[in-house]
XYZ file of N, CA and C in Angstrom:
780
model
N 35.057 0.931 31.274
C 35.087 -0.470 30.684
C 35.858 -0.200 29.300
N 36.711 -1.240 29.314
C 37.538 -1.553 27.949
C 36.975 -2.549 27.204
N 36.079 -2.192 25.958
C 35.288 -3.178 25.391
C 36.162 -3.770 24.500
N 37.152 -3.365 24.051
C 38.077 -4.132 23.093
C 38.892 -5.622 23.424
N 38.484 -5.497 24.812
C 38.810 -7.119 25.370
C 37.860 -7.984 25.367
N 36.555 -7.456 24.742
C 35.191 -8.382 24.515
C 35.017 -8.226 23.202
N 35.538 -8.711 22.193
C 35.002 -8.587 20.803
C 33.532 -9.213 20.276
N 33.270 -10.122 21.318
C 32.001 -10.730 20.901
C 30.960 -9.894 21.545
N 31.415 -9.231 22.494
C 30.047 -8.476 23.244
C 30.233 -7.069 22.251
N 31.466 -6.846 21.660
C 31.392 -5.761 20.802
C 30.332 -5.986 19.518
N 30.786 -7.211 19.046
C 29.715 -7.613 18.028
C 28.098 -7.449 18.139
N 27.784 -8.261 19.297
C 26.565 -8.489 19.757
C 25.693 -6.864 19.939
N 26.441 -5.804 20.727
C 26.192 -4.646 20.812
C 26.230 -3.841 19.552
N 26.736 -4.085 18.700
C 26.856 -3.381 17.481
C 25.556 -3.891 16.603
N 25.246 -5.148 16.533
C 23.943 -5.402 15.976
C 22.802 -5.045 16.660
N 22.656 -4.780 17.916
C 21.633 -4.367 18.563
C 21.459 -2.800 18.451
N 22.645 -2.443 18.193
C 22.961 -0.733 17.836
C 22.072 -0.259 16.559
N 22.202 -1.283 15.415
C 22.178 -1.017 14.025
C 20.508 -1.433 14.108
N 20.142 -2.449 14.702
C 18.656 -2.865 14.705
C 17.829 -1.752 15.487
N 18.185 -1.174 16.190
C 17.409 -0.351 17.182
C 16.992 -0.602 18.348
N 17.456 -1.747 18.754
C 16.968 -2.381 20.169
C 17.939 -2.065 21.112
N 19.143 -1.568 20.816
C 20.005 -0.923 22.065
C 19.316 0.437 22.215
N 18.889 0.958 23.349
C 18.212 2.143 23.661
C 18.482 2.779 24.904
N 18.381 4.076 25.060
C 18.424 4.857 26.376
C 19.835 5.069 26.489
N 20.182 4.964 27.677
C 21.807 5.318 28.212
C 22.693 4.313 27.653
N 22.151 2.951 27.632
C 22.967 1.937 27.014
C 23.527 2.274 25.593
N 22.575 2.792 24.680
C 22.943 3.434 23.329
C 23.937 4.566 23.123
N 23.639 5.262 24.297
C 24.278 6.650 24.197
C 25.756 6.125 24.661
N 25.996 5.327 25.541
C 27.150 4.943 26.097
C 28.019 4.273 24.806
N 27.369 3.380 24.394
C 27.751 2.640 22.967
C 28.477 3.518 22.076
N 27.446 4.658 21.914
C 27.933 5.608 20.836
C 29.270 6.371 21.391
N 29.388 6.608 22.446
C 30.501 7.356 23.156
C 31.745 6.373 22.898
N 31.699 5.026 23.062
C 32.654 4.388 22.850
C 33.029 4.258 21.365
N 31.863 4.281 20.316
C 32.247 4.166 19.012
C 33.008 5.239 18.745
N 32.751 6.428 19.420
C 33.552 7.626 18.892
C 34.957 7.596 19.058
N 35.236 6.673 20.124
C 36.763 6.936 20.392
C 37.326 5.583 20.164
N 36.761 4.460 19.621
C 37.225 3.258 19.037
C 36.909 2.847 17.772
N 37.887 2.696 16.893
C 37.454 2.433 15.605
C 37.199 0.795 15.674
N 37.624 -0.089 16.182
C 37.051 -1.392 16.098
C 35.551 -1.554 16.527
N 35.078 -0.727 17.315
C 33.690 -0.617 17.591
C 33.121 -0.183 16.222
N 33.565 1.042 15.698
C 33.048 1.525 14.466
C 32.963 0.790 13.565
N 34.216 -0.121 13.287
C 33.931 -1.180 12.112
C 33.058 -2.172 12.372
N 32.605 -2.478 13.714
C 31.584 -3.462 13.840
C 30.303 -2.860 13.441
N 30.012 -1.680 13.872
C 28.793 -1.048 13.445
C 28.705 -0.811 11.968
N 29.604 -0.530 11.249
C 29.937 -0.452 9.873
C 29.518 -1.756 9.018
N 29.973 -2.792 9.622
C 29.960 -4.033 9.085
C 28.358 -4.544 9.282
N 27.550 -4.327 10.425
C 26.453 -4.740 10.707
C 25.325 -3.821 9.426
N 25.746 -2.805 9.443
C 24.984 -1.701 8.664
C 25.206 -2.116 7.331
N 26.322 -2.473 6.614
C 26.283 -3.093 5.474
C 25.737 -4.202 5.196
N 25.622 -5.335 6.007
C 24.932 -6.574 5.764
C 23.411 -6.430 5.933
N 22.804 -5.200 6.694
C 21.449 -5.338 6.972
C 20.891 -4.467 6.269
N 21.514 -3.220 5.657
C 20.796 -2.148 5.071
C 20.160 -2.499 3.864
N 20.721 -3.435 2.725
C 20.044 -3.841 1.737
C 18.624 -4.381 1.978
N 18.517 -5.009 3.346
C 17.018 -5.789 3.445
C 15.935 -4.923 3.632
N 16.236 -3.498 3.449
C 15.418 -2.469 3.495
C 14.322 -2.755 2.228
N 15.104 -3.135 1.077
C 14.285 -3.352 -0.074
C 13.367 -4.305 0.013
N 13.259 -5.208 1.131
C 12.078 -6.317 1.021
C 11.012 -5.689 1.416
N 10.799 -4.557 1.944
C 9.516 -3.926 2.308
C 8.821 -3.083 1.435
N 7.360 -3.513 1.204
C 6.665 -2.839 0.449
C 5.936 -1.717 0.875
N 5.777 -0.331 0.319
C 4.925 0.596 0.852
C 3.505 0.318 1.594
N 3.396 0.792 2.547
C 2.249 0.794 3.291
C 1.572 2.053 3.792
N 0.200 2.249 3.666
C -0.152 3.421 4.155
C -0.575 3.099 5.975
N -0.205 4.021 6.720
C -0.174 3.722 8.300
C -1.488 4.126 8.363
N -2.072 3.323 9.405
C -3.438 3.201 10.150
C -3.967 4.610 10.566
N -5.093 4.878 10.511
C -5.572 6.387 11.037
C -5.170 6.768 12.497
N -5.199 5.511 12.930
C -4.771 5.700 14.585
C -3.449 6.313 14.838
N -2.425 6.385 13.666
C -1.297 6.875 13.720
C -1.386 8.778 14.115
N -2.518 9.232 13.220
C -2.698 10.515 13.487
C -3.170 11.051 14.734
N -4.328 9.882 15.188
C -4.580 10.037 16.585
C -3.814 10.275 17.649
N -2.950 9.482 17.662
C -1.856 9.140 18.577
C -0.671 10.519 18.551
N -0.627 11.025 17.262
C 0.479 12.187 17.202
C -0.380 13.189 17.670
N -1.648 13.460 17.509
C -2.586 14.718 18.120
C -2.264 14.719 19.345
N -2.482 13.566 20.326
C -2.557 13.267 21.487
C -1.110 13.607 22.131
N -0.193 13.310 21.570
C 1.101 13.587 22.129
C 1.479 14.935 22.099
N 0.846 15.630 20.841
C 1.241 16.967 20.805
C 0.449 17.920 21.414
N -0.756 17.483 21.949
C -1.922 18.259 22.656
C -2.771 18.902 21.832
N -2.824 18.815 20.286
C -3.629 19.164 19.441
C -5.132 18.799 19.614
N -5.364 17.580 20.050
C -6.715 17.497 20.537
C -7.509 18.307 21.299
N -6.740 18.258 22.793
C -7.245 19.087 23.743
C -7.436 20.469 23.411
N -6.243 21.117 22.734
C -6.514 22.184 22.114
C -7.684 22.618 21.193
N -7.834 21.906 20.377
C -9.121 21.978 19.354
C -10.478 21.969 20.094
N -10.526 20.884 21.118
C -11.533 20.898 21.602
C -12.031 22.512 22.644
N -11.082 22.569 23.164
C -11.197 24.009 24.064
C -11.527 25.229 23.187
N -10.813 25.023 21.939
C -11.501 26.391 20.811
C -12.618 26.325 20.137
N -13.253 24.736 20.149
C -14.366 24.569 19.431
C -15.876 25.171 20.098
N -16.542 25.811 19.528
C -17.802 26.393 20.215
C -18.905 25.230 20.753
N -19.828 25.480 21.648
C -20.250 24.424 22.115
C -21.405 24.119 20.989
N -21.698 22.760 20.981
C -23.156 22.351 20.044
C -22.296 22.085 18.746
N -21.032 22.444 18.593
C -20.421 22.193 17.251
C -19.485 20.859 17.420
N -19.949 19.945 16.442
C -19.305 18.375 16.357
C -17.778 18.765 15.836
N -17.119 17.998 16.744
C -15.808 18.015 16.331
C -15.413 17.300 14.770
N -14.518 17.888 13.930
C -14.274 17.439 12.798
C -13.046 16.618 13.064
N -12.735 15.310 12.817
C -11.252 14.977 12.856
C -10.274 15.695 11.861
N -9.334 16.089 12.555
C -8.080 16.539 12.165
C -7.615 15.789 11.080
N -7.063 16.345 9.900
C -6.417 15.771 8.782
C -5.028 16.352 8.452
N -4.110 15.703 8.268
C -2.986 16.428 8.053
C -2.916 17.143 6.536
N -2.139 18.160 6.495
C -1.933 18.653 5.203
C -1.965 18.076 3.811
N -2.421 18.650 2.924
C -2.232 17.383 1.512
C -1.155 17.591 1.236
N -0.131 18.230 1.568
C 1.218 18.198 1.052
C 1.889 17.138 1.616
N 1.375 16.860 2.633
C 2.148 15.686 3.599
C 1.483 14.157 2.899
N 0.167 14.265 2.881
C -0.385 13.113 2.304
C -0.081 12.616 0.853
N 0.184 13.685 -0.213
C 0.546 13.642 -1.276
C 1.866 13.433 -1.586
N 2.802 13.625 -0.472
C 4.102 13.102 -0.480
C 4.293 11.761 -0.494
N 4.368 11.010 -1.667
C 4.545 9.416 -1.685
C 5.907 9.059 -0.812
N 6.950 9.940 -1.085
C 8.172 9.493 -0.785
C 8.173 9.466 0.802
N 7.637 10.384 1.389
C 7.490 10.020 2.854
C 7.025 8.843 3.338
N 5.764 8.733 2.750
C 4.903 7.148 3.105
C 5.986 6.090 2.944
N 6.566 5.920 1.692
C 7.311 4.909 1.373
C 8.694 4.857 2.401
N 9.146 5.810 2.940
C 10.228 6.057 3.621
C 9.736 5.291 5.207
N 8.516 5.891 5.305
C 8.033 5.512 6.781
C 7.846 3.695 6.972
N 7.247 3.295 5.641
C 6.756 2.085 5.613
C 8.122 1.235 5.548
N 9.054 1.567 4.647
C 10.408 0.414 4.626
C 11.015 0.747 5.898
N 11.093 1.620 6.529
C 11.822 1.905 7.884
C 11.217 0.682 8.764
N 9.655 0.829 9.024
C 9.259 -0.208 10.015
C 9.099 -1.446 9.436
N 8.836 -1.902 8.308
C 8.537 -3.164 7.656
C 10.198 -3.831 7.717
N 10.986 -3.050 7.350
C 12.271 -3.652 7.008
C 12.853 -4.413 8.643
N 12.505 -3.666 9.678
C 12.891 -4.019 11.021
C 12.453 -5.382 11.422
N 11.195 -5.543 10.901
C 10.614 -7.009 10.877
C 11.375 -7.839 10.004
N 11.266 -7.342 8.799
C 11.976 -8.431 7.967
C 13.700 -8.758 8.380
N 14.308 -7.763 8.699
C 15.695 -7.894 9.333
C 15.690 -8.730 10.706
N 14.917 -8.427 11.168
C 14.764 -9.408 12.569
C 14.558 -11.136 12.150
N 13.497 -11.497 11.261
C 13.375 -12.639 10.898
C 14.364 -13.065 10.055
N 15.424 -12.368 9.262
C 16.702 -12.819 8.445
C 17.510 -13.605 9.575
N 17.683 -12.322 10.612
C 18.812 -12.574 11.648
C 18.508 -13.883 12.191
N 17.130 -14.264 12.400
C 16.705 -15.139 13.335
C 17.092 -16.556 12.514
N 16.566 -16.501 11.283
C 16.871 -17.669 10.354
C 18.244 -17.874 10.425
N 19.169 -17.066 10.179
C 20.802 -17.143 10.161
C 21.168 -17.953 11.245
N 20.673 -17.505 12.683
C 20.901 -17.968 13.783
C 20.386 -19.705 13.836
N 19.235 -19.699 13.154
C 18.870 -21.410 13.163
C 19.443 -22.210 12.208
N 19.958 -21.652 11.062
C 20.407 -22.460 10.061
C 21.489 -23.472 10.601
N 21.638 -24.884 10.311
C 22.875 -25.291 10.486
C 24.044 -24.881 10.014
N 25.430 -25.314 10.759
C 26.391 -24.929 10.076
C 27.340 -26.196 10.402
N 28.644 -26.323 9.596
C 29.285 -27.416 9.479
C 29.771 -27.882 10.871
N 30.304 -26.596 11.657
C 30.717 -26.905 12.901
C 29.901 -26.339 13.950
N 30.028 -26.338 15.116
C 29.256 -25.604 16.391
C 30.252 -25.243 17.277
N 30.398 -23.804 16.976
C 31.511 -23.092 17.845
C 30.959 -23.053 19.213
N 32.037 -22.930 20.118
C 31.703 -22.880 21.752
C 31.174 -21.399 21.904
N 31.568 -20.613 21.098
C 30.995 -19.233 21.626
C 30.600 -18.518 20.217
N 29.689 -17.595 20.347
C 29.047 -17.011 19.044
C 30.280 -16.282 18.212
N 30.525 -16.655 17.056
C 31.225 -15.892 16.283
C 31.008 -14.633 15.972
N 31.890 -13.508 15.783
C 31.932 -12.215 15.345
C 31.121 -12.246 13.860
N 30.767 -10.751 13.518
C 30.590 -10.626 11.857
C 31.675 -10.890 11.136
N 32.771 -10.611 11.570
C 33.978 -10.863 10.526
C 34.498 -12.332 10.522
N 33.996 -13.361 11.623
C 34.425 -14.604 11.675
C 33.106 -15.700 11.196
N 32.181 -14.981 10.877
C 31.045 -15.959 9.947
C 31.731 -16.729 9.326
N 31.071 -18.054 9.093
C 31.865 -19.188 8.206
C 31.546 -18.693 6.758
N 32.049 -19.294 5.667
C 31.800 -19.030 4.374
C 30.496 -19.602 4.069
N 30.356 -20.940 4.673
C 29.151 -21.482 4.199
C 27.938 -21.117 4.855
N 27.417 -19.887 4.551
C 26.021 -19.386 5.082
C 25.301 -18.745 4.181
N 24.301 -18.506 4.375
C 23.262 -17.507 3.637
C 24.134 -16.244 2.957
N 23.886 -16.459 1.289
C 24.773 -15.323 0.772
C 23.490 -14.293 0.300
N 22.422 -14.959 0.144
C 21.108 -14.254 -0.594
C 19.761 -14.481 -0.080
N 18.875 -13.692 0.329
C 17.394 -13.741 0.772
C 16.386 -13.162 0.139
N 15.211 -13.766 -0.133
C 13.970 -13.314 -0.443
C 12.703 -13.528 0.327
N 11.938 -12.304 0.631
C 10.916 -12.718 1.061
C 9.762 -12.407 0.033
N 9.233 -13.759 -0.200
C 7.944 -13.618 -1.232
C 6.808 -13.261 -0.674
N 6.098 -12.224 -1.258
C 4.785 -11.637 -0.878
C 3.689 -12.371 -1.940
N 2.301 -12.060 -1.299
C 1.237 -12.525 -2.213
C 0.689 -11.512 -2.909
N -0.366 -11.428 -3.643
C -0.663 -10.376 -4.590
C -1.249 -9.411 -3.691
N -1.411 -9.220 -2.261
C -1.712 -8.641 -1.401
C -0.690 -7.887 -0.656
N 0.663 -8.247 -0.905
C 1.570 -7.787 -0.310
C 2.040 -8.182 0.879
N 1.555 -9.596 1.305
C 1.501 -10.156 2.568
C 2.696 -11.219 2.450
N 3.632 -11.006 3.562
C 4.769 -11.926 3.274
C 4.148 -13.578 3.469
N 4.903 -14.493 2.646
C 4.017 -15.842 2.610
C 5.558 -16.721 3.003
N 6.614 -16.383 2.396
C 7.642 -17.623 2.247
C 8.996 -16.709 2.256
N 9.915 -17.277 3.046
C 11.405 -16.574 3.110
C 12.204 -17.660 2.577
N 13.154 -17.432 1.700
C 14.124 -18.211 0.809
C 15.237 -17.631 1.102
N 16.137 -18.509 1.964
C 17.597 -18.118 2.351
C 18.437 -18.843 1.174
N 19.227 -18.584 0.447
C 20.107 -19.068 -0.454
C 21.517 -19.316 -0.133
N 21.890 -20.558 -0.026
C 23.431 -20.882 0.511
C 24.206 -20.945 -0.669
N 24.712 -20.146 -1.113
C 25.594 -20.306 -2.562
C 26.662 -21.061 -2.481
N 27.550 -21.218 -1.038
C 28.358 -21.961 -0.985
C 28.043 -23.605 -1.128
N 26.879 -23.813 -0.671
C 26.364 -25.366 -0.796
C 25.329 -25.508 -1.703
N 25.120 -24.604 -2.536
C 24.158 -24.735 -3.499
C 22.582 -25.081 -3.293
N 22.203 -24.820 -2.095
C 20.955 -24.999 -1.551
C 20.251 -23.993 -1.244
N 18.872 -24.053 -1.245
C 17.644 -23.111 -0.593
C 16.998 -23.350 0.262
N 16.832 -22.685 1.641
C 16.163 -23.445 2.837
C 14.983 -22.289 2.653
N 13.936 -22.999 2.804
C 12.426 -22.517 2.668
C 11.895 -22.290 4.078
N 11.391 -21.073 4.515
C 10.650 -21.048 5.824
C 9.315 -20.466 5.543
N 8.196 -21.051 5.771
C 6.979 -20.382 5.655
C 6.879 -19.182 6.861
N 6.111 -18.249 6.226
C 5.783 -17.145 6.954
C 4.356 -16.632 7.080
N 3.542 -17.407 6.028
C 2.204 -17.087 6.020
C 1.604 -18.477 5.587
N 0.321 -18.313 5.168
C -0.482 -19.420 4.652
C -0.310 -19.533 3.232
N 0.169 -20.879 2.730
C 0.380 -21.430 1.524
C -0.745 -22.185 1.102
N -1.872 -21.429 0.516
C -2.992 -22.130 0.134
C -2.634 -22.918 -1.251
N -2.273 -24.186 -1.462
C -1.980 -24.445 -2.580
C -3.123 -25.437 -3.130
N -4.043 -25.333 -4.159
C -4.990 -25.970 -4.712
C -4.578 -27.454 -4.935
N -5.571 -28.272 -4.663
C -5.202 -29.832 -4.523
C -4.829 -30.129 -5.853
N -3.939 -31.014 -6.083
C -3.642 -31.618 -7.345
C -2.445 -30.561 -7.932
N -2.427 -29.757 -7.462
C -1.286 -28.946 -8.118
C 0.054 -28.667 -7.043
N 1.229 -28.084 -7.839
C 2.461 -27.752 -7.308
C 3.099 -26.366 -7.430
N 3.912 -26.136 -6.646
C 4.611 -25.019 -6.569
C 5.742 -25.054 -7.236
N 6.207 -24.186 -8.441
C 7.318 -24.144 -8.999
C 8.368 -22.684 -8.931
N 9.410 -22.824 -8.537
C 9.954 -21.695 -8.089
C 10.927 -21.368 -9.253
N 10.588 -19.700 -9.557
C 11.317 -18.882 -11.015
C 12.364 -18.175 -10.496
N 13.851 -18.005 -11.238
C 14.527 -16.852 -11.114
C 14.054 -15.969 -12.018
N 13.903 -14.590 -11.807
C 13.846 -13.576 -12.427
C 14.977 -12.706 -12.517
N 15.627 -12.850 -13.935
C 16.740 -11.798 -14.122
C 16.432 -10.494 -14.206
N 17.454 -9.711 -14.253
C 17.126 -8.089 -14.568
C 16.681 -7.895 -15.936
N 16.992 -8.711 -16.735
C 16.576 -8.704 -18.351
C 16.709 -10.103 -18.758
N 15.776 -10.511 -19.762
C 15.556 -11.864 -20.221
C 14.522 -12.790 -19.517
N 14.296 -13.781 -20.162
C 13.342 -14.683 -19.752
C 13.569 -15.243 -18.226
N 12.607 -15.717 -17.553
C 12.688 -16.607 -16.236
C 13.373 -17.954 -16.551
N 13.902 -18.402 -15.298
C 14.612 -19.695 -15.290
C 14.066 -20.437 -14.248
N 13.501 -21.549 -14.576
C 13.132 -22.474 -13.834
C 13.839 -22.750 -12.621
N 13.856 -22.802 -11.467
C 14.615 -23.489 -10.190
C 14.265 -24.515 -9.659
N 13.037 -25.212 -10.095
C 12.985 -26.460 -9.501
C 11.599 -26.474 -8.614
N 11.128 -27.385 -8.410
C 9.842 -27.491 -7.597
C 9.986 -27.435 -6.304
N 9.134 -26.902 -5.396
C 8.839 -26.499 -3.912
C 8.077 -27.663 -3.426
N 8.531 -27.961 -2.097
C 7.702 -28.810 -0.984
C 6.272 -28.085 -0.888
N 5.103 -28.909 -0.948
C 3.764 -28.261 -0.694
C 3.606 -27.466 0.491
N 4.428 -27.817 1.817
C 4.453 -26.792 2.777
C 5.334 -25.727 2.937
N 5.983 -25.277 1.765
C 7.059 -24.223 1.562
C 8.061 -24.480 2.802
N 8.292 -25.481 3.170
C 9.381 -25.772 4.174
C 10.496 -26.710 3.749
N 11.472 -26.615 4.270
C 12.965 -27.453 4.033
C 13.804 -26.979 2.956
N 14.470 -28.006 2.662
C 15.744 -27.173 1.800
C 15.557 -27.921 0.349
N 15.808 -26.988 -0.502
C 15.896 -27.649 -2.211
C 17.318 -27.483 -2.609
N 17.527 -28.227 -3.806
C 18.891 -27.715 -4.452
C 18.638 -26.769 -5.471
N 19.739 -25.833 -5.342
C 20.005 -24.903 -6.453
C 20.490 -25.376 -7.673
N 21.301 -26.474 -7.482
C 21.884 -26.806 -8.849
C 23.022 -26.169 -9.154
N 23.206 -25.763 -10.196
C 24.196 -24.866 -10.593
C 23.812 -23.353 -10.887
N 22.625 -23.128 -10.384
C 22.334 -21.798 -10.603
C 22.995 -20.902 -9.546
N 23.304 -19.464 -9.996
C 24.004 -18.575 -9.263
C 23.114 -17.409 -8.804
N 23.117 -17.249 -7.333
C 21.948 -16.150 -7.034
C 22.028 -14.790 -7.556
N 23.350 -14.427 -7.860
C 23.681 -13.154 -8.306
C 23.105 -12.819 -10.060
N 22.839 -14.006 -10.538
C 22.150 -13.931 -11.994
C 20.651 -13.546 -11.842
N 19.904 -13.496 -10.697
C 18.594 -12.954 -10.331
C 18.294 -11.760 -9.848
N 17.455 -11.242 -10.266
C 16.973 -9.846 -9.240
C 15.939 -10.036 -8.333
N 15.225 -11.275 -8.601
C 13.885 -11.559 -8.022
C 13.680 -13.058 -8.074
N 12.670 -13.528 -7.173
C 12.122 -14.877 -7.065
C 10.653 -14.782 -7.352
N 10.015 -15.860 -7.798
C 8.784 -15.848 -7.961
C 8.230 -17.200 -8.081
N 7.009 -17.510 -7.654
C 6.412 -18.965 -7.492
C 5.252 -18.853 -8.293
N 5.065 -20.075 -9.321
C 3.981 -20.169 -9.910
C 3.233 -21.461 -9.564
N 1.853 -21.589 -9.646
C 1.039 -22.845 -9.439
C 1.207 -23.732 -10.737
N 1.767 -25.057 -10.491
C 1.770 -25.658 -11.889
C 1.102 -27.057 -11.680
N 0.947 -27.740 -12.866
C 0.437 -29.145 -12.729
C 1.865 -29.996 -12.149
N 1.637 -31.025 -11.595
C 2.913 -32.128 -10.863
C 3.671 -32.096 -12.107
N 5.080 -31.872 -11.461
C 6.187 -31.913 -12.601
C 6.478 -30.558 -12.898
N 5.495 -29.414 -13.126
C 6.215 -28.195 -13.483
C 5.740 -27.876 -14.788
N 6.181 -26.501 -14.984
C 5.785 -26.145 -16.404
C 6.525 -26.544 -17.629
N 5.746 -26.880 -18.510
C 6.765 -27.820 -19.834
C 7.500 -26.911 -20.283
N 7.446 -25.555 -20.367
C 8.384 -24.486 -20.781
C 9.507 -24.064 -19.583
N 10.580 -24.643 -19.560
C 11.458 -24.074 -18.229
C 11.871 -22.683 -18.447
N 11.606 -21.978 -19.246
C 11.681 -20.390 -19.545
C 10.452 -19.586 -19.195
N 9.510 -20.270 -18.893
C 8.190 -19.558 -18.550
C 7.241 -20.172 -17.795
N 6.655 -19.633 -16.730
C 5.520 -20.303 -16.066
C 3.992 -20.662 -17.169
N 3.449 -21.634 -16.958
C 2.260 -21.974 -17.537
C 1.391 -21.823 -16.683
N 1.265 -21.772 -15.417
C 0.406 -21.128 -14.510
C 0.644 -19.725 -13.818
N -0.416 -19.688 -13.049
C -0.280 -18.148 -12.516
C 0.838 -17.922 -11.353
N 1.607 -16.723 -11.285
C 2.587 -16.495 -10.611
C 1.843 -15.730 -9.470
N 1.878 -16.647 -8.170
C 1.328 -16.206 -6.866
C 1.980 -15.564 -5.866
N 3.225 -15.653 -5.954
C 4.275 -15.186 -4.775
C 5.641 -14.529 -5.699
N 5.966 -13.562 -5.054
C 7.210 -12.838 -5.656
C 7.786 -12.005 -4.666
N 9.267 -12.006 -4.997
C 9.917 -10.887 -4.143
C 11.375 -10.803 -4.574
N 11.984 -9.439 -4.282
C 13.431 -9.204 -4.478
C 14.324 -10.245 -4.036
N 15.471 -10.687 -4.764
C 16.562 -11.353 -4.062
C 17.643 -10.428 -4.021
N 18.119 -10.360 -2.615
C 18.917 -9.365 -2.329
C 20.306 -9.970 -1.357
N 21.278 -9.595 -1.750
C 22.430 -10.212 -1.039
C 22.515 -9.682 0.583
N 22.986 -10.681 1.313
C 22.939 -10.404 2.770
C 24.350 -9.859 3.361
N 25.189 -9.768 2.657
C 26.652 -9.610 2.876
C 27.532 -8.836 1.619
């Protein structure tokens, strides 16, 4: 099959390949095509470049104990241990070596890899749902995406690292689109204020947010590249009297990252 005749198909397969949803024989065949076709490799590279930064959205998480049980079952360690255990001796649950448990980099990488896939899927879905100035007859390829599109994205987490809100920043239109991802428990008579957190210097108020954390708000003259993270504080109606610092508690925060 000559895939170069179907650029939109190449684009979709490349997206699934990078996300990991293209599996089995289809993935192997697509990899073979990529080895022989520079256009397919460019499509894969473009999707990797776009999606790789979103891994930073993930917070480190410790996997559940059931993960070790599943590993033992698949490796046959549970059966071997039961056969070697003397009668009447209660089984002691196996534990991995301390070297692995103490390896924080291992767990951080595992958590980022798993959680980032969910974050990437959310962002890709949001990009598909956002309104555009024109409605193309066919889905555009990565290289054909319109300029007026999401340029930066942030997933704001609560103090327990649970995702609460996704903010998609459209720099071309100076707007931010809010998508609730969890429960926003706003106290009665209070309001949410959005803050841009630069790499150095004081925070900057980006305006008040709707109580339901959904819809569009104006970004004004603010530029997303000026900020490393976004945060939300709980304020009195009208916001903090100091536009350079929240007066109430900061309840949500997350890194602001480019998507292209």
